[in-house]
Coordinates of C-alpha atoms in Angstrom, one line a residue:
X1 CA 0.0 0.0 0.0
X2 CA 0.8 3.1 -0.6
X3 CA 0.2 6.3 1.8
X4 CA 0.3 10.1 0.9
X5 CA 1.2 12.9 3.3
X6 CA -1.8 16.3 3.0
X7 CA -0.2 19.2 4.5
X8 CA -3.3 21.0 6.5
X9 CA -2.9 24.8 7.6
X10 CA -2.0 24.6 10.7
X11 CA -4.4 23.9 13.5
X12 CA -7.4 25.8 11.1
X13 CA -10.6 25.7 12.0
X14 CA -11.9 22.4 9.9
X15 CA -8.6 20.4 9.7
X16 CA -10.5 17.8 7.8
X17 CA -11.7 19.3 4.9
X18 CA -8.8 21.6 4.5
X19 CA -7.3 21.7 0.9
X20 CA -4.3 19.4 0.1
X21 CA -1.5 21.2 -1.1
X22 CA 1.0 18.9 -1.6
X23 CA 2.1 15.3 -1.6
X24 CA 5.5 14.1 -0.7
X25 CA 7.2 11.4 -0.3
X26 CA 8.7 8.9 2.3
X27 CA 11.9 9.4 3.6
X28 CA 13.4 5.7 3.9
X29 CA 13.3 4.4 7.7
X30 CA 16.2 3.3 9.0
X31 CA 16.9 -0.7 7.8
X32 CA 17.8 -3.1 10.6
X33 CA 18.7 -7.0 9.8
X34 CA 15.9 -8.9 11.5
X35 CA 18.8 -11.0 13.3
X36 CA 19.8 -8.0 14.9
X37 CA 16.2 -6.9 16.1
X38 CA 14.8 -7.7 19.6
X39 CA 11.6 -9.6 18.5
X40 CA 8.8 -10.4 20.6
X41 CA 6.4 -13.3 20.0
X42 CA 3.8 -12.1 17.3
X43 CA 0.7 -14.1 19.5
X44 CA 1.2 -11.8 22.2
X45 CA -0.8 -8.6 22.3
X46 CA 1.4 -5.6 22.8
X47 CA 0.5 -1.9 24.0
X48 CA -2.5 -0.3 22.2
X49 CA -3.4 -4.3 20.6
X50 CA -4.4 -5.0 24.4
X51 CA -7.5 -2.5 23.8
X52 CA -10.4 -3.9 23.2
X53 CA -11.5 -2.0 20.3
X54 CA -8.0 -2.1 18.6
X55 CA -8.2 -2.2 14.8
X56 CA -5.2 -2.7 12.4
X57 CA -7.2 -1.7 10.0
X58 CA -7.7 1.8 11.7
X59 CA -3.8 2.6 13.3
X60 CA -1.7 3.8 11.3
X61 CA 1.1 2.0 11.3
X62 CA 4.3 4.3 12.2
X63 CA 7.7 3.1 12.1
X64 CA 10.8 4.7 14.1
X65 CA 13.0 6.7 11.2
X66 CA 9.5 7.3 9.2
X67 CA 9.4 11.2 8.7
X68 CA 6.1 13.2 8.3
X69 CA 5.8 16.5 6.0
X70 CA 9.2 16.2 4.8
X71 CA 9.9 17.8 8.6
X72 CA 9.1 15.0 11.7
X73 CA 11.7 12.3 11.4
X74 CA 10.3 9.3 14.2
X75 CA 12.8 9.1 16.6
X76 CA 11.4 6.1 19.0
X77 CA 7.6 5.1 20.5
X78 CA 6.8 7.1 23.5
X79 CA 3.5 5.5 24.5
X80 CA 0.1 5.1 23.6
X81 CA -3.8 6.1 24.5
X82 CA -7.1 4.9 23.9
X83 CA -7.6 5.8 20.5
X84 CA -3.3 7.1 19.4
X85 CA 0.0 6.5 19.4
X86 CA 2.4 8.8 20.6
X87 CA 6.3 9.5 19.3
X88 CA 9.2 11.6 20.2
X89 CA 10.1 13.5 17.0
X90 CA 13.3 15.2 15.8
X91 CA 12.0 18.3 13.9
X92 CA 14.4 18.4 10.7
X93 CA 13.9 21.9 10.2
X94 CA 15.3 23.2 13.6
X95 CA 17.9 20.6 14.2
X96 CA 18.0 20.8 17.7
X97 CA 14.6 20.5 18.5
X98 CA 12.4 17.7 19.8
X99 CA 8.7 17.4 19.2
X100 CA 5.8 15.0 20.2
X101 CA 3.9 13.5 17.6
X102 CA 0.0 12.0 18.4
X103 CA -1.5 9.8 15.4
X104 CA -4.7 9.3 15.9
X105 CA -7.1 6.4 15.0
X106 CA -8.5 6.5 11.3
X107 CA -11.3 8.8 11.1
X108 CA -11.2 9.6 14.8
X109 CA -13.9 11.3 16.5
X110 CA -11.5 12.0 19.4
X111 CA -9.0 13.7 16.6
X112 CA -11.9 15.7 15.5
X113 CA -12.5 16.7 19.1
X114 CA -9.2 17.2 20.0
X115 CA -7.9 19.2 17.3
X116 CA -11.0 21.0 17.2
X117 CA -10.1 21.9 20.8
X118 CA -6.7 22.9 20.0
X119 CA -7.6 24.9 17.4
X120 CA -10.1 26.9 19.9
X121 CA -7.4 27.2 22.4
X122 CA -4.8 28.6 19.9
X123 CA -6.8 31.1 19.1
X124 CA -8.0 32.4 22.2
X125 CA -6.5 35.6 23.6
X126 CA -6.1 35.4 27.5
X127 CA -2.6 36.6 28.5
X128 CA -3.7 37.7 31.9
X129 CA -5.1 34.4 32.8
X130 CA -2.4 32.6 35.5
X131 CA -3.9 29.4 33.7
X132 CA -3.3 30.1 30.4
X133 CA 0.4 28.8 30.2
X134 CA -0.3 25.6 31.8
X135 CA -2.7 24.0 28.6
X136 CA -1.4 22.0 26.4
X137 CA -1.7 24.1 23.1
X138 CA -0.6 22.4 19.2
X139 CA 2.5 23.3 17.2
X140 CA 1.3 21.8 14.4
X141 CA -1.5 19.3 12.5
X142 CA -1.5 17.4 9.4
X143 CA -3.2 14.7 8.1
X144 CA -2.1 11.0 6.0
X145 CA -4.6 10.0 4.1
X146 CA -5.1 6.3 2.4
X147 CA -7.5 4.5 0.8
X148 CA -8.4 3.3 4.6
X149 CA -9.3 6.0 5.8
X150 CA -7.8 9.6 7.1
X151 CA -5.3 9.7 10.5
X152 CA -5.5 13.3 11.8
X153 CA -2.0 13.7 13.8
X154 CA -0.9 16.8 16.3
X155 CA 2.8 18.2 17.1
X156 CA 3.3 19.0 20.5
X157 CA 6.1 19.9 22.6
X158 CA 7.1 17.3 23.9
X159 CA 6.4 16.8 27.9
X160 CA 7.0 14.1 30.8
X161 CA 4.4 12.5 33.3
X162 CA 3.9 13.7 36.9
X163 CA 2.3 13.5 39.5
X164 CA -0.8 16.1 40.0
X165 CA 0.2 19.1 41.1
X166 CA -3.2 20.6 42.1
X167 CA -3.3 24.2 41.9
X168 CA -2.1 24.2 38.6
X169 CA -4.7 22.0 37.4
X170 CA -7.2 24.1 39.0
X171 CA -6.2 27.2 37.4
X172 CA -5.6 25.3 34.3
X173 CA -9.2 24.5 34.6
X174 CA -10.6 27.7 35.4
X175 CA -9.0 29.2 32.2
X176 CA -10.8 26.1 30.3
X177 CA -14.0 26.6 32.1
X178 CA -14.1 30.4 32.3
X179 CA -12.0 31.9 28.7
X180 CA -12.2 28.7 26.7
X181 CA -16.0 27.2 27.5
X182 CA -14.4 23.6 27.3
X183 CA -15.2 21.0 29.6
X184 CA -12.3 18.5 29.7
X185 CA -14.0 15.4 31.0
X186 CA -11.0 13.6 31.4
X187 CA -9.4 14.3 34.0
X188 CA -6.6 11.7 35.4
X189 CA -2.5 11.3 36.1
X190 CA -1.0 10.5 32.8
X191 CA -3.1 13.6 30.8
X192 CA -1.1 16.0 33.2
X193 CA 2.2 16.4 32.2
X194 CA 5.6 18.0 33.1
X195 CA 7.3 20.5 30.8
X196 CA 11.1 19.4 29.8
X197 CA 13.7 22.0 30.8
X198 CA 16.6 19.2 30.5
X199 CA 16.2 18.7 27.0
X200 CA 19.3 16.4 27.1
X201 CA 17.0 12.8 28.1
X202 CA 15.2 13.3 24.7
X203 CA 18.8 13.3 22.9
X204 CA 19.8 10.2 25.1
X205 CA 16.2 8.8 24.1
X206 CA 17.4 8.8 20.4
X207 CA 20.8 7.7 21.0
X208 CA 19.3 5.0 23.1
X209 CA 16.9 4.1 20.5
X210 CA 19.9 3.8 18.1
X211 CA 22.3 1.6 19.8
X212 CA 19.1 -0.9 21.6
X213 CA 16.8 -0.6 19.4
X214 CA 13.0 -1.1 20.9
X215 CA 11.5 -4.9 21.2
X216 CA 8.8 -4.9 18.7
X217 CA 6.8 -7.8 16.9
X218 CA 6.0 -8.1 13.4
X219 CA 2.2 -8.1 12.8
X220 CA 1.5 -8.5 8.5
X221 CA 2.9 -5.5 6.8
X222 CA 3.3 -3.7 10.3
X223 CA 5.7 -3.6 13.6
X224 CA 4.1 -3.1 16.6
X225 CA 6.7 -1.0 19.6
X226 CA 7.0 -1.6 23.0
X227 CA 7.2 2.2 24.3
X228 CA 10.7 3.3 25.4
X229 CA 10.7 5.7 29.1
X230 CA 11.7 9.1 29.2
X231 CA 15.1 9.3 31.7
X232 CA 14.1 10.9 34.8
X233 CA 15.1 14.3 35.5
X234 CA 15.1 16.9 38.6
X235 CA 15.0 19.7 35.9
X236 CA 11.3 20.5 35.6
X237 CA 9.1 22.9 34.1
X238 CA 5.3 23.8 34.6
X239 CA 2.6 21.5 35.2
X240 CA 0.7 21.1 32.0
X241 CA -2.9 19.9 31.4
X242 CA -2.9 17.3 27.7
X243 CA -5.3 15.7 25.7
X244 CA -8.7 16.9 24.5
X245 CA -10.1 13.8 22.7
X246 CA -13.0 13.7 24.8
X247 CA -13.2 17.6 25.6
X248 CA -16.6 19.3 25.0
X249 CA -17.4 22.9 24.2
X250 CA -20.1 25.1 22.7
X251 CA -23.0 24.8 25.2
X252 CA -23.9 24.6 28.7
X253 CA -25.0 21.2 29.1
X254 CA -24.3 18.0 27.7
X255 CA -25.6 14.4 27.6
X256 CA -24.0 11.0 27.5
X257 CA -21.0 9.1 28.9
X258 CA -17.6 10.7 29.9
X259 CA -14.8 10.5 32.1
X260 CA -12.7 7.3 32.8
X261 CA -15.3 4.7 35.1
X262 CA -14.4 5.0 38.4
X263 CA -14.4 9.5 38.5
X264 CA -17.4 9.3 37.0
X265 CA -19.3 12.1 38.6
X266 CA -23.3 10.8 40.1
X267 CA -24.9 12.6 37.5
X268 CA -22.9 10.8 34.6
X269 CA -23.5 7.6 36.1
X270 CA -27.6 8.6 36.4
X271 CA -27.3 9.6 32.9
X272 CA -28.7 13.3 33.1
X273 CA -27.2 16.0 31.8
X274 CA -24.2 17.8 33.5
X275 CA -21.8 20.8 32.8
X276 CA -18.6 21.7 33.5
X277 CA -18.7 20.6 37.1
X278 CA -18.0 16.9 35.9
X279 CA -14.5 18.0 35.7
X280 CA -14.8 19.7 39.7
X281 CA -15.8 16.3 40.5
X282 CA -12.9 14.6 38.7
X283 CA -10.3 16.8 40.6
X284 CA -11.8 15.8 43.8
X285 CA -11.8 12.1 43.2
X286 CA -8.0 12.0 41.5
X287 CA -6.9 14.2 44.9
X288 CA -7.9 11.2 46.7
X289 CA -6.1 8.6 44.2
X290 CA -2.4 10.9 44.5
X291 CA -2.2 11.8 48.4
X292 CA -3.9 8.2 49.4
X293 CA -1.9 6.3 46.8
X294 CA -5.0 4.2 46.3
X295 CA -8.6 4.7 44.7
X296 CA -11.9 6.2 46.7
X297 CA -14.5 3.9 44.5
X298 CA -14.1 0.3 43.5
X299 CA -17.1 0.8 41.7
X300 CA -16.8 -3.2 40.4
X301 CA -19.4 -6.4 41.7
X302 CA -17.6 -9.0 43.3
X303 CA -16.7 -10.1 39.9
X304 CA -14.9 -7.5 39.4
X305 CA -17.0 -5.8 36.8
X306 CA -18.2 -2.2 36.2
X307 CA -21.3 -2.0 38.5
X308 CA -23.3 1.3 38.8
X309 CA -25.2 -0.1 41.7
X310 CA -21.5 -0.9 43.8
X311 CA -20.5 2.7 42.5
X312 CA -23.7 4.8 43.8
X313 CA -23.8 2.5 46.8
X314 CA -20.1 4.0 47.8
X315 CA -21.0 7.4 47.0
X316 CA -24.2 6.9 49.5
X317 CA -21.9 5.4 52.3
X318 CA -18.6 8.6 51.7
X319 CA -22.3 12.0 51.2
X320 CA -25.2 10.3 52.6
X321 CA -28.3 9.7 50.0
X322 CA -28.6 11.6 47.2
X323 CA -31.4 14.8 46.7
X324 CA -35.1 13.6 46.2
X325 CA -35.5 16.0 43.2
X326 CA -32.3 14.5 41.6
X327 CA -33.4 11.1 42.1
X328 CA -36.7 12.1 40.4
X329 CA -35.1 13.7 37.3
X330 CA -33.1 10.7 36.3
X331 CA -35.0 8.3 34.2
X332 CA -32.2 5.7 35.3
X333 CA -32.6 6.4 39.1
X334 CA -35.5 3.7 39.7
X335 CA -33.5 1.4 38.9
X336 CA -31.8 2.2 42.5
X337 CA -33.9 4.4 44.3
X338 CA -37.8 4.3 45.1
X339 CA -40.2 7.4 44.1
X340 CA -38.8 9.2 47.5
X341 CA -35.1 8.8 46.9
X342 CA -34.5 6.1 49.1
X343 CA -32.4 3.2 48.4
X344 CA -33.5 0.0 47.4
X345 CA -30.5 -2.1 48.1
X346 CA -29.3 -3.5 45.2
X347 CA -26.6 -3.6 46.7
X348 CA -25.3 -3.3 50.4
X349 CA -24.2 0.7 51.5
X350 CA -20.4 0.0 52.6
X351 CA -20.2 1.2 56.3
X352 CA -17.1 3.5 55.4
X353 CA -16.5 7.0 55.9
X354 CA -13.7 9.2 54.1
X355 CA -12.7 9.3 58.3
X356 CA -12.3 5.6 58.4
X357 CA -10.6 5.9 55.0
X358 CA -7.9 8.7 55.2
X359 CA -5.1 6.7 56.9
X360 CA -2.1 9.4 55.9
X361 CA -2.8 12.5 57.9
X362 CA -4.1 13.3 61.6
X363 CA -5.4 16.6 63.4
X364 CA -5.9 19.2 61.7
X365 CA -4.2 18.2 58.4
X366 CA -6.6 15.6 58.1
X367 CA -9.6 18.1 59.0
X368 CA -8.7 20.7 56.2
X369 CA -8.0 17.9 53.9
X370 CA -11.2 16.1 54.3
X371 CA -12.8 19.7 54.3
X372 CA -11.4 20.2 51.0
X373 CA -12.9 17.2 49.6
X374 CA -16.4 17.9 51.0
X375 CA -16.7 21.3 48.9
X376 CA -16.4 18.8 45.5
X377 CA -17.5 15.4 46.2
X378 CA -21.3 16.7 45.9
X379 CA -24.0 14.9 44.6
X380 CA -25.5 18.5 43.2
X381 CA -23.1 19.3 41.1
X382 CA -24.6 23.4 41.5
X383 CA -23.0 22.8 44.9
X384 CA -19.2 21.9 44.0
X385 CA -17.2 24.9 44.0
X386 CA -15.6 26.2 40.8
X387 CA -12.0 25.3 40.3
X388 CA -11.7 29.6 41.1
X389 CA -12.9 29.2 44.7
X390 CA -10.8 26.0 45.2
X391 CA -8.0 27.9 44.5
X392 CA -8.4 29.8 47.8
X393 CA -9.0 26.6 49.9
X394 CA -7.4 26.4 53.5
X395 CA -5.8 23.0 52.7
X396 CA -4.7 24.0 49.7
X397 CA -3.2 27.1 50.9
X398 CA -1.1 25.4 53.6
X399 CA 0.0 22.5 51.8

């Protein structure tokens, strides 16, 4: 097969029907004797093939020394997500520079999103806003087109994981929520990122790459990479909030499921409509996950299986039962709760209390902590204080 590179404008405002300007062609990868390959076993699913809606037929199939608009030579596999691939790039045109490259499933809806996003956040205007410089904006987007289908790709710089730091992510969010009218929706560790001041561990990631090369298997006409770590680094910069393939914007309200299972906020899980206070919600329940090390809702049946009833029954034992009128505006409610909001015990209520639960702080640590916590995990989501008024938190002031 062959594929063909479009060159979009960068980042405009309908990537996808953008006019091609140009085709190029491949620059040749860099050969390797099979002998001198690590190989793994083809049988064995690696990375993104362990999805469960993974689709040759709709991944592009990227191979380290590939280059992209005659500019983005693939330097080595940095990871994958749900519905991408991810690569550290060497940007030909600026020698010295280092880019990250997302591919995106064919005909993505979360490329669509996401670049759509990018685009809106590009061209907003908000110097003033602290929260601003800590979003994730585009360098660049482009498309490869093939008789299967179109992969919409984005150029960022490139950044490393972290752990959360919160007040960044609130005021991240705030500039979303307030300047950008975009609900993120999901919200968790590996989407916030650190910004690379010590550019030398991408250089060592190439050289790396070069003299032990990456295992890989050999799946038909494409190799599947095991993802290569970043070295780790005391150099630092900002906290950065990534990845908009399931962000939202252009109304108040939305409908339908978001947000990975167990942060779902109550009023995702009752199926009824919900703002951007699903993200509030989000921020609470990931707190938890960092500074406890460990996760507030199972949400699974003893089989270990997504269970709304196990979920709501945990969120009834932490805030008590949920409002009467919410209960009664959820067509999905019944299925838990009687015509007065009561519940009807699908499942036991867990005698736990985020108390009993918290086993890292004591005194008043504990109290602001906890207190924290209270002003988000709210089953009204009109309740849950905007990421703003977080920012001015006790807890989160002393910590």
């Amino acid at each position: 097969m062959t594929w063909m590179y479009h060159l979009s404008p960068q980042l405009s405002r309908r990537p996808y029907y953008s006019r091609s300007l140009f085709h190029c062609l491949l620059w040749p990868v860099r050969n390797y004797s099979q002998s001198s390959l690590p190989l793994l076993d083809p049988t064995e699913k690696l990375e993104e093939e362990t999805l469960p809606w993974y689709s040759p037929e709709r991944s592009y199939p990227v191979r380290i020394g590939e280059v992209f608009q005659s500019r983005y030579k693939v330097v080595g596999k940095l990871g994958y997500g749900g519905y991408s691939t991810i690569w550290l790039c060497r940007d030909l045109l600026q020698r010295s520079t280092y880019v990250t490259l997302k591919v995106f499933e064919c005909d993505s809806s979360e490329a669509r999103r996401e670049i759509s996003a990018c685009s809106h956040l590009n061209s907003l205007s908000v110097p003033d806003h602290a929260g601003a410089k800590l979003i994730r904006t585009a360098l660049d987007s482009f498309q490869i087109t093939s008789a299967k289908g179109t992969f919409g790709c984005l150029v960022h710089p490139p950044l490393g994981m972290i752990k959360l730091t919160l007040m960044h992510l609130l005021l991240a969010l705030d500039c979303l929520h307030t300047e950008a009218g975009i609900v993120h929706t999901d919200i968790q560790e590996r989407n916030v990122m650190m910004g690379i001041e010590d550019t030398s561990i991408l250089s060592h990631f190439e050289e790396e790459e070069k003299v032990n090369p990456s295992p890989r298997k050999i799946a038909g006409d494409r190799e599947i990479y095991a993802s290569r770590k970043l070295r780790k680094t005391k150099q630092h910069g900002r906290p950065t909030l990534c990845d908009f393939g399931q962000a939202r914007f252009g109304s108040n309200f939305y409908i339908g499921d978001i947000q990975p299972y167990i942060y779902r906020a109550p009023e995702v899980i009752l199926r009824m409509p919900w703002n951007e206070k699903v993200d509030i919600w989000n921020v609470g329940v990931l707190t938890w996950d960092i500074f406890q090390e460990g996760h507030l809702f199972y949400a699974r049946d003893p089989n270990r299986n997504p269970s709304d009833a196990h979920h709501l029954a945990e969120m009834i034992a932490l805030m008590g039962p949920p409002p009467k009128k919410m209960v009664q505006n959820s067509d999905y409610a019944p299925k838990f709760f009687d015509g007065e909001g009561n519940w009807k015990g699908a499942v036991e209520i867990p005698s736990i209390s985020l108390e009993q639960l918290e086993g890292n702080l004591e005194g008043k640590s504990q109290q602001l902590f906890l207190q924290f916590l209270r002003k988000i995990l709210k089953w009204n989501a009109k309740e849950r204080q905007s990421a703003r008024e977080l920012l001015s938190d006790s807890w989160l002031q002393s910590s």
